[in-house]
CSV table of C-alpha atoms in Angstrom, one decimal:
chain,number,residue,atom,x,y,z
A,159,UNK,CA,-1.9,-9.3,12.0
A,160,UNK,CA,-4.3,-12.4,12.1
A,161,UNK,CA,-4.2,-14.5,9.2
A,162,UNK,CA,-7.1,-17.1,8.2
A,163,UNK,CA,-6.3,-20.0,6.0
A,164,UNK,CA,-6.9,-19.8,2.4
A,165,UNK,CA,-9.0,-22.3,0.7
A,166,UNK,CA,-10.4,-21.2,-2.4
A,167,UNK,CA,-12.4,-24.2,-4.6
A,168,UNK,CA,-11.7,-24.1,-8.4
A,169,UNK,CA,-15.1,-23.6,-8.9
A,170,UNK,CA,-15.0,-19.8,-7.2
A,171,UNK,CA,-12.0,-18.8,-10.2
A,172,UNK,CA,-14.3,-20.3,-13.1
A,173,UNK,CA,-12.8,-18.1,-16.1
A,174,UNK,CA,-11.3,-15.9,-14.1
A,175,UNK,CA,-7.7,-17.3,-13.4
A,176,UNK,CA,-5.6,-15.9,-10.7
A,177,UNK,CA,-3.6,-14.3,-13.4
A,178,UNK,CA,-6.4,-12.3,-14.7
A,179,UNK,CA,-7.8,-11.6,-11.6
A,180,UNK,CA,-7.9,-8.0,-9.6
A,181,UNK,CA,-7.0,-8.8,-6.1
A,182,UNK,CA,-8.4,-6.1,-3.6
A,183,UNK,CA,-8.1,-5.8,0.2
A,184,UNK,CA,-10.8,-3.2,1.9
A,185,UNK,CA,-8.7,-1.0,4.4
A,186,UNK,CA,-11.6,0.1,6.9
A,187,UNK,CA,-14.7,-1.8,7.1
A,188,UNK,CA,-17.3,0.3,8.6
A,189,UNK,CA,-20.8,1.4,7.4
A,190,UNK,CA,-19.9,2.8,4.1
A,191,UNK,CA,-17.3,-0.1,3.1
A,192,UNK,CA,-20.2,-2.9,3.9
A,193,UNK,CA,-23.5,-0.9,2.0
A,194,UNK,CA,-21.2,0.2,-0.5
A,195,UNK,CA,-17.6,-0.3,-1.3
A,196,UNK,CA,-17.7,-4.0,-1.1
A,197,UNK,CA,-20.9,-4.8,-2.4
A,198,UNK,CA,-20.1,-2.4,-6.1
A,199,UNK,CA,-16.7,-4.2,-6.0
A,200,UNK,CA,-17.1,-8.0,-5.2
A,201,UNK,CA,-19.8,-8.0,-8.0
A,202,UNK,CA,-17.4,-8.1,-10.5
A,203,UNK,CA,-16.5,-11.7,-11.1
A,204,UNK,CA,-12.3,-10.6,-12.2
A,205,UNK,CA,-12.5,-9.3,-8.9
A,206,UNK,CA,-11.6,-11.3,-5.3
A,207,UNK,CA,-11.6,-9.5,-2.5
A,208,UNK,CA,-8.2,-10.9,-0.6
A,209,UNK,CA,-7.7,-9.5,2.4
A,210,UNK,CA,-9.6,-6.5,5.3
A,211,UNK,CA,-8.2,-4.3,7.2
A,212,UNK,CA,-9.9,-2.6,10.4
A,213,UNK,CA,-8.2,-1.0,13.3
A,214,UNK,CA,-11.5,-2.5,15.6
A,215,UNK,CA,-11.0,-6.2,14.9
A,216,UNK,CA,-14.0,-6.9,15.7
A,217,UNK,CA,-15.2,-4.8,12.6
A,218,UNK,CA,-12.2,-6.7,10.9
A,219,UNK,CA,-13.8,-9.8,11.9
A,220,UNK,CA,-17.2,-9.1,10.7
A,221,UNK,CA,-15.9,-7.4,7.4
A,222,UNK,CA,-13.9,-10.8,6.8
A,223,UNK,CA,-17.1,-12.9,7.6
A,224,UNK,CA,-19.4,-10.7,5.1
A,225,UNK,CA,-16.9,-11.5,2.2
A,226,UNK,CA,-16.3,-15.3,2.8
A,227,UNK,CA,-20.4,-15.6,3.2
A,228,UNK,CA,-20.6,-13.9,-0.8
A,229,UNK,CA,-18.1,-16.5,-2.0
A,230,UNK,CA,-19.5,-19.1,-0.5
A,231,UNK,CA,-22.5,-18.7,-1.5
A,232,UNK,CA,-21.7,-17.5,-5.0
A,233,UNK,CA,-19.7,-21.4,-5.2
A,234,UNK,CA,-21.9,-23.5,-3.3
A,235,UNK,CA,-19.3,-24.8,-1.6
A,236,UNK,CA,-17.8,-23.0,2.0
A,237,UNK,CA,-15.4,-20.3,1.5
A,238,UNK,CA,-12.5,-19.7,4.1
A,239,UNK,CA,-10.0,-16.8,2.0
A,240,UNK,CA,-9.8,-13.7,3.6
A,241,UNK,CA,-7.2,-12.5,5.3
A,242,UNK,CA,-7.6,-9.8,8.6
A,243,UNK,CA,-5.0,-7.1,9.4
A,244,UNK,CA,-5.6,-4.4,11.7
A,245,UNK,CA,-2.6,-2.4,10.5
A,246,UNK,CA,-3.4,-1.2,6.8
A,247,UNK,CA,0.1,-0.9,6.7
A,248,UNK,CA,0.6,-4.9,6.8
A,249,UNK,CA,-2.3,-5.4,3.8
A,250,UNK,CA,-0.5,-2.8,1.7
A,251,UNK,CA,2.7,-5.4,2.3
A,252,UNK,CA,0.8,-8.2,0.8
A,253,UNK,CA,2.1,-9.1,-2.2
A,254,UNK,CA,-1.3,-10.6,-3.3
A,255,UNK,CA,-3.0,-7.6,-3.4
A,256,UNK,CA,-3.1,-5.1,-6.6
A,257,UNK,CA,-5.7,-2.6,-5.2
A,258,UNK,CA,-7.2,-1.1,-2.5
A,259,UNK,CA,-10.6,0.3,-1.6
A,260,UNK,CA,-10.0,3.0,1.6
A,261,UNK,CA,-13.5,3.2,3.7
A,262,UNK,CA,-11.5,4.9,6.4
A,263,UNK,CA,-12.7,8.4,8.3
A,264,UNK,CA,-11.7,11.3,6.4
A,265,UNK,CA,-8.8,12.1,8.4
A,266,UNK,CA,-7.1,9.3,7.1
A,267,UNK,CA,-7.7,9.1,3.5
A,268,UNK,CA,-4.5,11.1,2.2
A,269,UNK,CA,-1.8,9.3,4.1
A,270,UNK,CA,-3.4,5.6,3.4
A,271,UNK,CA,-3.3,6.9,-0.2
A,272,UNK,CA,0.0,8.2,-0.3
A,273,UNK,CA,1.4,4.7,1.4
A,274,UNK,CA,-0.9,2.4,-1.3
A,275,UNK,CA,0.4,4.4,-4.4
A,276,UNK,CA,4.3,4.3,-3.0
A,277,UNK,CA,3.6,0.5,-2.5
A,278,UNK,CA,1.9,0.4,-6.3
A,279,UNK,CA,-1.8,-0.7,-5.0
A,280,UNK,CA,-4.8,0.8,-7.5
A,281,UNK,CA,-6.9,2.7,-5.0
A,282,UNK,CA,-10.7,3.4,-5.0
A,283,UNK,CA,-10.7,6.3,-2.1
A,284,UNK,CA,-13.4,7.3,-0.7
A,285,UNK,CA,-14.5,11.2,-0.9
A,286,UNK,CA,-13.1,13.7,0.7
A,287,UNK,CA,-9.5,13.1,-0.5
A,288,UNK,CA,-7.8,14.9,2.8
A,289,UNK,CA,-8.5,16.8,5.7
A,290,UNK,CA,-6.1,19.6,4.4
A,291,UNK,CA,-5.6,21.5,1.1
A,292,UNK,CA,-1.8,20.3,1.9
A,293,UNK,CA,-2.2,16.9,2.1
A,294,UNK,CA,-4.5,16.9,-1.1
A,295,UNK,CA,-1.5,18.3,-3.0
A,296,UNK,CA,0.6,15.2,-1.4
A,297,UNK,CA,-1.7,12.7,-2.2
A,298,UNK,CA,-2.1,13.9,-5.9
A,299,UNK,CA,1.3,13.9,-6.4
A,300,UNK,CA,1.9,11.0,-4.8
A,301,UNK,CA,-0.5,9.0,-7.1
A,302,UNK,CA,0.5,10.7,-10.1
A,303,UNK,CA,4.2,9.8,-9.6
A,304,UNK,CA,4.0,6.1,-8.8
A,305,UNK,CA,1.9,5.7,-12.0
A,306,UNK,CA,-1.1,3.8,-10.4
A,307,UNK,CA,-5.4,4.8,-10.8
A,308,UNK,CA,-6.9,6.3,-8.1
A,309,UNK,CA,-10.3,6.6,-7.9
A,310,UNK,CA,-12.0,9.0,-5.6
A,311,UNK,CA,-15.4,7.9,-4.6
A,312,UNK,CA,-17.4,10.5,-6.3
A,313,UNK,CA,-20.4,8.3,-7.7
A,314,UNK,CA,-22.1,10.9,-8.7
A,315,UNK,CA,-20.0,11.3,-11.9
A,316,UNK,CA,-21.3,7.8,-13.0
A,317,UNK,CA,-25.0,8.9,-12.3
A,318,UNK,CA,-26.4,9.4,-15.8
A,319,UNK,CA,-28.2,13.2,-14.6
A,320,UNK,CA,-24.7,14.6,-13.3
A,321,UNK,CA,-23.4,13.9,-16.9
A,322,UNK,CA,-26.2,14.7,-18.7
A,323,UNK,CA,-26.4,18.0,-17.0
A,324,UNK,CA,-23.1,19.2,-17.4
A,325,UNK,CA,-23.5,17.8,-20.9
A,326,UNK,CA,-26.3,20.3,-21.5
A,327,UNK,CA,-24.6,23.5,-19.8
A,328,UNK,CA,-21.5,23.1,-21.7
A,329,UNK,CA,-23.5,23.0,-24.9
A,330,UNK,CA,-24.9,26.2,-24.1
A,331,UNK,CA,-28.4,25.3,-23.8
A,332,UNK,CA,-29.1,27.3,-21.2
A,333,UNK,CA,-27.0,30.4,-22.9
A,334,UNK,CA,-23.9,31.6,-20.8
A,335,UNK,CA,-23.7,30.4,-17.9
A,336,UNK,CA,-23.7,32.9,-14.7
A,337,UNK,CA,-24.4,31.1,-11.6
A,338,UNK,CA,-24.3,27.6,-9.7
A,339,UNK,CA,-26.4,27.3,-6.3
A,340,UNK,CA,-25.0,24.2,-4.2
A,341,UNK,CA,-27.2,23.0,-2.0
A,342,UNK,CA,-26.0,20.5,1.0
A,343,UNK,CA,-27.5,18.7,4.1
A,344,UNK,CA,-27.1,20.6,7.6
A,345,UNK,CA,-25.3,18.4,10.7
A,346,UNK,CA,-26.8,18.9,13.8
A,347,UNK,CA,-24.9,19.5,17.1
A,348,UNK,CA,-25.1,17.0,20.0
A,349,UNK,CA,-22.3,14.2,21.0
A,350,UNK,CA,-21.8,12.7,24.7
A,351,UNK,CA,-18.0,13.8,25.5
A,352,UNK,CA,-17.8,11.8,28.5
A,353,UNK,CA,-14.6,9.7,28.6
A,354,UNK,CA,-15.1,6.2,28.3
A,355,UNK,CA,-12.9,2.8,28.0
A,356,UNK,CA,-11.3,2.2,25.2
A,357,UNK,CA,-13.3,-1.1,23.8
A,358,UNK,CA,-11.3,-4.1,23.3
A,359,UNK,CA,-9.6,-5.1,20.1
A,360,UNK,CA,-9.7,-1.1,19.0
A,361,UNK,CA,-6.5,0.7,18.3
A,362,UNK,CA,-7.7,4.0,19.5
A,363,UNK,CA,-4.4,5.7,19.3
A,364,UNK,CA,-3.8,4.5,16.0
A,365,UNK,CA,-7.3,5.4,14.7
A,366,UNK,CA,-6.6,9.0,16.0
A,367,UNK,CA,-4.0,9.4,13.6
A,368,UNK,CA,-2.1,12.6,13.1
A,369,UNK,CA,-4.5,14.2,14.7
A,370,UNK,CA,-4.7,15.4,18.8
A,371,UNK,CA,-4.8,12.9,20.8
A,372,UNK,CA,-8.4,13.6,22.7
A,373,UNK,CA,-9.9,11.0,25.5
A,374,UNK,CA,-11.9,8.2,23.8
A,375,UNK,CA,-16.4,8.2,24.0
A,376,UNK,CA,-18.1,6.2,21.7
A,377,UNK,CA,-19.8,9.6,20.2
A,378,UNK,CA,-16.2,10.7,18.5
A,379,UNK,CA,-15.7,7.4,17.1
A,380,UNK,CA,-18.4,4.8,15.7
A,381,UNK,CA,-21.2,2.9,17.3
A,382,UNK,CA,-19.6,-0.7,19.1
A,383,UNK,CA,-22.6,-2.6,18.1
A,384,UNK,CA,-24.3,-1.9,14.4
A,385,UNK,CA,-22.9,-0.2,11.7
A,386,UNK,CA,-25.1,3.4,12.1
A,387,UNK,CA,-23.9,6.8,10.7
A,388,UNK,CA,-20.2,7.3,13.0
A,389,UNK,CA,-19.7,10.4,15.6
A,390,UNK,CA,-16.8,11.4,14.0
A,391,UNK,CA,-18.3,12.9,10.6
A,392,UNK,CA,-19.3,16.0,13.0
A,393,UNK,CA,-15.7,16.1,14.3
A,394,UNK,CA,-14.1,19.1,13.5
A,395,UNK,CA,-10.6,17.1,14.3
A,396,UNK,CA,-11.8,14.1,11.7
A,397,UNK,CA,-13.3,16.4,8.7
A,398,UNK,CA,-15.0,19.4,8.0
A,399,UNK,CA,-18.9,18.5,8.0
A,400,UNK,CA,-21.0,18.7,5.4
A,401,UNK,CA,-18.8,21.4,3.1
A,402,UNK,CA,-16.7,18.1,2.4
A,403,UNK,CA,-18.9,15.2,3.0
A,404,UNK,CA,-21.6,16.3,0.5
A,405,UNK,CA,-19.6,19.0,-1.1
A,406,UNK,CA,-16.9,16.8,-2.5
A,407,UNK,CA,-19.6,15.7,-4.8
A,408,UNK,CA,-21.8,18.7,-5.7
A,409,UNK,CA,-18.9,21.1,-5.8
A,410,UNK,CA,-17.5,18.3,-8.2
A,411,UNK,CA,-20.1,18.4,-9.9
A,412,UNK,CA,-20.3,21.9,-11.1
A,413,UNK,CA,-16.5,22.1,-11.5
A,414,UNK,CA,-17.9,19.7,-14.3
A,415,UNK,CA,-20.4,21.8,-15.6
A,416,UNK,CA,-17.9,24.6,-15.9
A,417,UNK,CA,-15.0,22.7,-17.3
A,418,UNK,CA,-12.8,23.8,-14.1
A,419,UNK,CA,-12.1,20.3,-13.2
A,420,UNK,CA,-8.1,21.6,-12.8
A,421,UNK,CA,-8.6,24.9,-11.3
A,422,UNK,CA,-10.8,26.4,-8.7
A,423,UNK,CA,-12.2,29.7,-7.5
A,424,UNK,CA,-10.2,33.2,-7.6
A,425,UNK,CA,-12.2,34.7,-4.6
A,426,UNK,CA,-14.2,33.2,-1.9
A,427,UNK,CA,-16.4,34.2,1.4
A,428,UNK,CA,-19.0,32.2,3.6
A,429,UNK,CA,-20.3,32.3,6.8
A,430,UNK,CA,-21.9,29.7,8.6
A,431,UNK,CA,-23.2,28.7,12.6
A,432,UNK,CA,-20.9,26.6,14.7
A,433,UNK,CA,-22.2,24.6,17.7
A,434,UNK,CA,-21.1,26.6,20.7
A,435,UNK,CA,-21.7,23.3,23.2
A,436,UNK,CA,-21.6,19.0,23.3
A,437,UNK,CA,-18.7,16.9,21.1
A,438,UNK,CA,-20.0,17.5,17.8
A,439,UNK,CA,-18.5,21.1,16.4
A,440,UNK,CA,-19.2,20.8,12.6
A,441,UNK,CA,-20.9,23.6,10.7
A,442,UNK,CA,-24.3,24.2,11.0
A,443,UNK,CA,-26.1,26.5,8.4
A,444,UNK,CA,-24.2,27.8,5.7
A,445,UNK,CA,-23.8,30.3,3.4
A,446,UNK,CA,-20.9,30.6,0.9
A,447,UNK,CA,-19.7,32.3,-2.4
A,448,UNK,CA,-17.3,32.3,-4.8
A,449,UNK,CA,-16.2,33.7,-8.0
A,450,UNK,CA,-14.2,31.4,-10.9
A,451,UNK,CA,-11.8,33.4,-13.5
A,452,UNK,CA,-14.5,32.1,-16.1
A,453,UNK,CA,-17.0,34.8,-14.5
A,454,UNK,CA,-19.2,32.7,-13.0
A,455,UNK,CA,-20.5,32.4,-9.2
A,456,UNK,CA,-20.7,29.4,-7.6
A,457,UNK,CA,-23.1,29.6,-4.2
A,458,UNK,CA,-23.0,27.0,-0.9
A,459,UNK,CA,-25.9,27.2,0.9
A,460,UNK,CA,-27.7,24.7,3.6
A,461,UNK,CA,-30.6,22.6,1.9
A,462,UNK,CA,-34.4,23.5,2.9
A,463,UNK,CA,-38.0,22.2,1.8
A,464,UNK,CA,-37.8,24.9,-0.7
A,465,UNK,CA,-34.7,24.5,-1.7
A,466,UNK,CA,-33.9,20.7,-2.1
A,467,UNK,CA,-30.5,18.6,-2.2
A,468,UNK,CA,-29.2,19.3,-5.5
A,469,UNK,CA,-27.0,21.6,-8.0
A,470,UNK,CA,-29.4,24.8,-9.4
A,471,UNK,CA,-27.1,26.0,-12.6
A,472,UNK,CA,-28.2,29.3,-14.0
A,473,UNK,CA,-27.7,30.6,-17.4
A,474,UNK,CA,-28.9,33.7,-19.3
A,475,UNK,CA,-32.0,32.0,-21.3
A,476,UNK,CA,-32.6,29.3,-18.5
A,477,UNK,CA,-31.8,26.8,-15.6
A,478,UNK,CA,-31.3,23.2,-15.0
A,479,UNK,CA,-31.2,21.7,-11.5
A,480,UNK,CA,-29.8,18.2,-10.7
A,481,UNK,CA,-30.2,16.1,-7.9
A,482,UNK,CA,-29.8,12.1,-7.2
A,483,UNK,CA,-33.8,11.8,-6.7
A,484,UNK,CA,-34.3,8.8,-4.8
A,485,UNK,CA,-31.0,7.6,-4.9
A,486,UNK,CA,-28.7,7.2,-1.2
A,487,UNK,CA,-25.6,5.3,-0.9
A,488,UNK,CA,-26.1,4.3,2.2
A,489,UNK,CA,-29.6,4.1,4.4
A,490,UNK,CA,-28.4,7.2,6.2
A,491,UNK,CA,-27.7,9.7,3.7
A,492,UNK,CA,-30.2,12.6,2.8
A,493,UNK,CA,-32.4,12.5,0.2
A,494,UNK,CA,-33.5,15.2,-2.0
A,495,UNK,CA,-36.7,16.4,-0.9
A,496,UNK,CA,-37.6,16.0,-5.2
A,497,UNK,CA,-38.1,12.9,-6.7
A,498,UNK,CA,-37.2,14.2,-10.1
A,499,UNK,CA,-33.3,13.8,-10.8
A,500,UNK,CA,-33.4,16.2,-14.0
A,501,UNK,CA,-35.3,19.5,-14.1
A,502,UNK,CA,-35.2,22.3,-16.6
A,503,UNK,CA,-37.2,25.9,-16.9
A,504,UNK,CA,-38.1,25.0,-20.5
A,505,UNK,CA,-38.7,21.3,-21.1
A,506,UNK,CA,-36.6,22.2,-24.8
A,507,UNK,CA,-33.6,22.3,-22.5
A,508,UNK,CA,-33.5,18.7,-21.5
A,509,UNK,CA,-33.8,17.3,-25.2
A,510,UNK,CA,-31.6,15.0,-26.3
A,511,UNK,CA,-28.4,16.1,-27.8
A,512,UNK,CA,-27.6,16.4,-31.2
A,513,UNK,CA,-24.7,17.1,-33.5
A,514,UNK,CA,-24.9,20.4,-33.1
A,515,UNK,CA,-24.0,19.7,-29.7
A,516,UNK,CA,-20.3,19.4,-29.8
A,517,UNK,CA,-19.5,18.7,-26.1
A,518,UNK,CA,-19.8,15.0,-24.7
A,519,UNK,CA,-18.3,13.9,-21.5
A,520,UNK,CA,-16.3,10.8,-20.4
A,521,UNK,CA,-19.3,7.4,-19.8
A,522,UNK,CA,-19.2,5.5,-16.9
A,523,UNK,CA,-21.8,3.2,-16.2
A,524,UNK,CA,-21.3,2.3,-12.7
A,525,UNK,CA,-18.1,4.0,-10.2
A,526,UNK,CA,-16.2,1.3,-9.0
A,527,UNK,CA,-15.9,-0.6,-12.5
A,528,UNK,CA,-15.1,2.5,-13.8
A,529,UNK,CA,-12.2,2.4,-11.4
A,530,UNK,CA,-11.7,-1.5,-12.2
A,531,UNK,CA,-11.9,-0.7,-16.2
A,532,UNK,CA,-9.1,1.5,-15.9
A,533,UNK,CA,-6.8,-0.6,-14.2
A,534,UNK,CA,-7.2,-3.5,-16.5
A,535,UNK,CA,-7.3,-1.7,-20.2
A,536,UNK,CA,-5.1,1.2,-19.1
A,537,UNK,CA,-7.9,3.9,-19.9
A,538,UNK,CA,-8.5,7.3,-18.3
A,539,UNK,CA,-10.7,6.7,-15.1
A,540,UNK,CA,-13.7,9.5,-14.7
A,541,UNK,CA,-12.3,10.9,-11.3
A,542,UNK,CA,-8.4,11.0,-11.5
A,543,UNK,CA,-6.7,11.8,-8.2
A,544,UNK,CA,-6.1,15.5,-9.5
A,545,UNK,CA,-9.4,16.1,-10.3
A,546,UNK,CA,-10.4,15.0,-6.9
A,547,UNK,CA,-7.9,17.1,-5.1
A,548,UNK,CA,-9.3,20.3,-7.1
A,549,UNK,CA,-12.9,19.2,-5.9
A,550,UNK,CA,-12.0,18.6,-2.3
A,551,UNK,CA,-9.8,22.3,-2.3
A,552,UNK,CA,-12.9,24.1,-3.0
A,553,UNK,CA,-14.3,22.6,-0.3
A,554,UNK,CA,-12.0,23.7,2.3
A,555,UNK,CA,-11.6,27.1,0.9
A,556,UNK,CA,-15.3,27.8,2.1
A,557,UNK,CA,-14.8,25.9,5.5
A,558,UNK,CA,-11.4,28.5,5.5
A,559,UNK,CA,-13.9,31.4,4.5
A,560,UNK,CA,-16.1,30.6,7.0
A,561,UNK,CA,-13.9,30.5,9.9
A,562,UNK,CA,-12.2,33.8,8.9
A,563,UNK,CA,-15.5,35.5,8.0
A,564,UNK,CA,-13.8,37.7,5.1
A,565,UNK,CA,-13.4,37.3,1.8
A,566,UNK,CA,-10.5,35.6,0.8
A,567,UNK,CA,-8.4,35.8,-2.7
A,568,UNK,CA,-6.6,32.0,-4.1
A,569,UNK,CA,-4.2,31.6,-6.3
A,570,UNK,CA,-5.6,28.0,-7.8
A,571,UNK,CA,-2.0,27.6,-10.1
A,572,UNK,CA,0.0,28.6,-6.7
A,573,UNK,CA,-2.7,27.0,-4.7
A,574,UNK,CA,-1.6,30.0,-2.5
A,575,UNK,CA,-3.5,32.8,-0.4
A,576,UNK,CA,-2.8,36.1,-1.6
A,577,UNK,CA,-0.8,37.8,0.5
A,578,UNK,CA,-3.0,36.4,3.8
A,579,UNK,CA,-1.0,34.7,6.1
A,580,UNK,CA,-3.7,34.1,8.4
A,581,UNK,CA,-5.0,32.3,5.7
A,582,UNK,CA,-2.3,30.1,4.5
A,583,UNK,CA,-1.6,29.0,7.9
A,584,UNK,CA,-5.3,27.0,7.3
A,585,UNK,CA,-3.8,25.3,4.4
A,586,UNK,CA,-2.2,22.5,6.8
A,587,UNK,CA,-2.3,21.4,10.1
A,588,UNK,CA,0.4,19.9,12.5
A,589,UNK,CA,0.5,16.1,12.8
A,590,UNK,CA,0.9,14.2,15.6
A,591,UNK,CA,3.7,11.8,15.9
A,592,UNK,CA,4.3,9.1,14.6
A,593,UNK,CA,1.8,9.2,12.4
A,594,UNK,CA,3.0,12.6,10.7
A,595,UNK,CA,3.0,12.0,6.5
């Protein structure tokens, strides 16, 4: 642990006291904590950001210096308050901290999570929630037990189209509603998997986690100089590829529009191309499809000029597609190949809602002070850890579906294969020691 000195000038708390303050420490401090987590967080002046944790200090380092320059420029007056951890595990036993925003790689999300709710942090987590259907279930409960908010970093819920869209299907305005068409971003193959020194200041075994342990190469981890879109998103070993990455948010999405938020699909099968050569072994092109209880299909398929980013929902007197137009998160995500962020077959469809138009759906204006909100007025946050769980498990039912290359049958109450043991056996994987949950 490496500890700076605190020195905080009054004129940094103005109104906000200590004691009405939300402290937060950022566990993980790579590209999408610095374009995305910290900046929608520190802007909130009840908010101070405490304390980082990275297990490359020299992204610790860097993640602490970012912080201290805001505050010190936000004061006029030099800002020294951050603390650095490399173990999360030391952060989460700060006493200062209330919540925690987890940037980490995928692979790590669930057992952070599980640790910050047993230790009562608030935790802004970002998408998917596990690598496994069974550590989703872990995590849920986990959160749900110890009575703090988790919220799981699914902006797209706080982008006025996703809400206005679901808004419009549930309302029936584009009749009964048969069929959702998904579309995601392809990963392409590639990766150097030539062994190379472990850099310095990096816990490598750590950052591994319960997974294999496999010789480090810059490619499976993150770039050592810039903050550039990491190797490890097309690990296999670290996540599943796009079905999660982007599909933790469209597949949320149009659990949404169906009011499935709590369930999930009764059959699935997918098929998709695997890389057969280099370090990268994510899928490729896609194709998926699945049927919920409610009667309607919900398609996966790989995004194409004719066929941009988005969500296509499909009803008997019309459609509405949704994307997030222009919009990226960070400079390396995909954007739709459409500008428009609301489309409809009959421009009728899109009208504003009216009282006959029952249905309205939870308002956040921005995701991370949605998150915030919640923790100080005690209010339902828009994407509970449950509901996250639910959109990440339909997720890695199609990477399941594609792997088998059959059509599989869930139990979403039992969250069960039926009668497939081939398939259950997908449900979890085996952790390496010591960092088993």
């Amino acid at each position: 642990m490496i500890v700076a000195p605190t020195i905080i000038p009054s004129s940094v708390m103005g109104k906000n006291a200590p004691s009405n303050r939300i402290n937060v420490g950022a566990i993980g401090t790579g590209r999408i904590s610095r374009v995305h987590d910290i900046p929608s967080t520190i802007r909130y002046d009840y908010v101070r950001i405490t304390a980082v944790s990275d297990l490359d200090l020299h992204r610790a380092e860097e993640g602490k210096q970012m912080v201290e320059d805001f505050y010190t420029k936000q004061s006029g007056q030099p800002y020294s308050g951050v603390r650095v951890y490399q173990d999360y595990r030391d952060l989460l036993a700060d006493k200062d901290v209330d919540a925690v925003l987890v940037s980490t790689p995928d692979h790590w999300h669930a057992k952070i999570a599980i640790d910050a709710a047993r230790a009562r942090k608030h935790i802004y987590l970002q998408k998917p929630t596990s690598l496994t259907i069974e550590e989703g279930r872990k995590m849920s409960d986990a959160v749900n037990a110890n009575g703090i908010v988790l919220q799981i970093g699914s902006q797209q819920r706080s982008m006025t189209q996703f809400r206005v869209a679901c808004e419009l299907v549930r309302n029936g305005r584009i009749g009964k509603l048969q069929r959702i068409e998904v579309r995601l971003p392809g990963d392409p193959p590639g990766g150097n998997t030539e062994e190379m020194p472990v850099p310095k200041g990096f816990n490598y075994d750590m950052w591994l986690g319960q997974t294999p342990f496999v010789p480090y190469t810059v490619d499976r981890v993150h770039p050592q100089t810039g903050y550039d879109r990491p190797g490890w998103l097309r690990c296999e070993q670290f996540g599943a590829g796009m079905i999660t990455g982007w599909g933790a948010h469209h597949f949320d999405i149009a659990h949404w529009a169906m009011d499935t938020e709590y369930s999930g699909p009764i059959e699935i099968s997918g098929m998709a191309e695997f890389p057969t050569a280099g370090l990268w072994d994510v899928h490729g092109s896609y194709e998926t499809e699945m049927l919920y209880s409610n009667g309607v299909v919900v398609a996966g398929i790989t995004e194409s000029p004719e066929k941009p980013n988005g969500l296509l929902l499909t009803g008997s007197d019309g459609w509405i597609f949704v994307s997030r137009g222009a919009y990226t998160a960070s400079p390396s995500d995909p954007v739709s190949s459409t500008s428009k962020a609301l489309q409809a077959s009959d421009a009728k469809i899109l009208s504003p809602l009216t009282n006959n138009d029952p249905v309205r759906l939870a308002v956040s204006q921005e995701h991370h002070g949605n998150w915030l909100e919640s923790i100080r007025t005690g209010t339902k946050n828009i994407t509970p850890a449950e509901v996250a769980h639910r959109s990440n498990t339909v997720c890695l039912l199609q990477h399941i579906a594609m792997k088998l290359k059959r059509k599989l049958y869930w139990d979403p109450v039992l969250e069960r294969f039926n009668n497939d043991d081939e398939a259950n056996s997908m449900i979890a994987r085996p952790h390496r020691p010591p960092y088993s949950f």
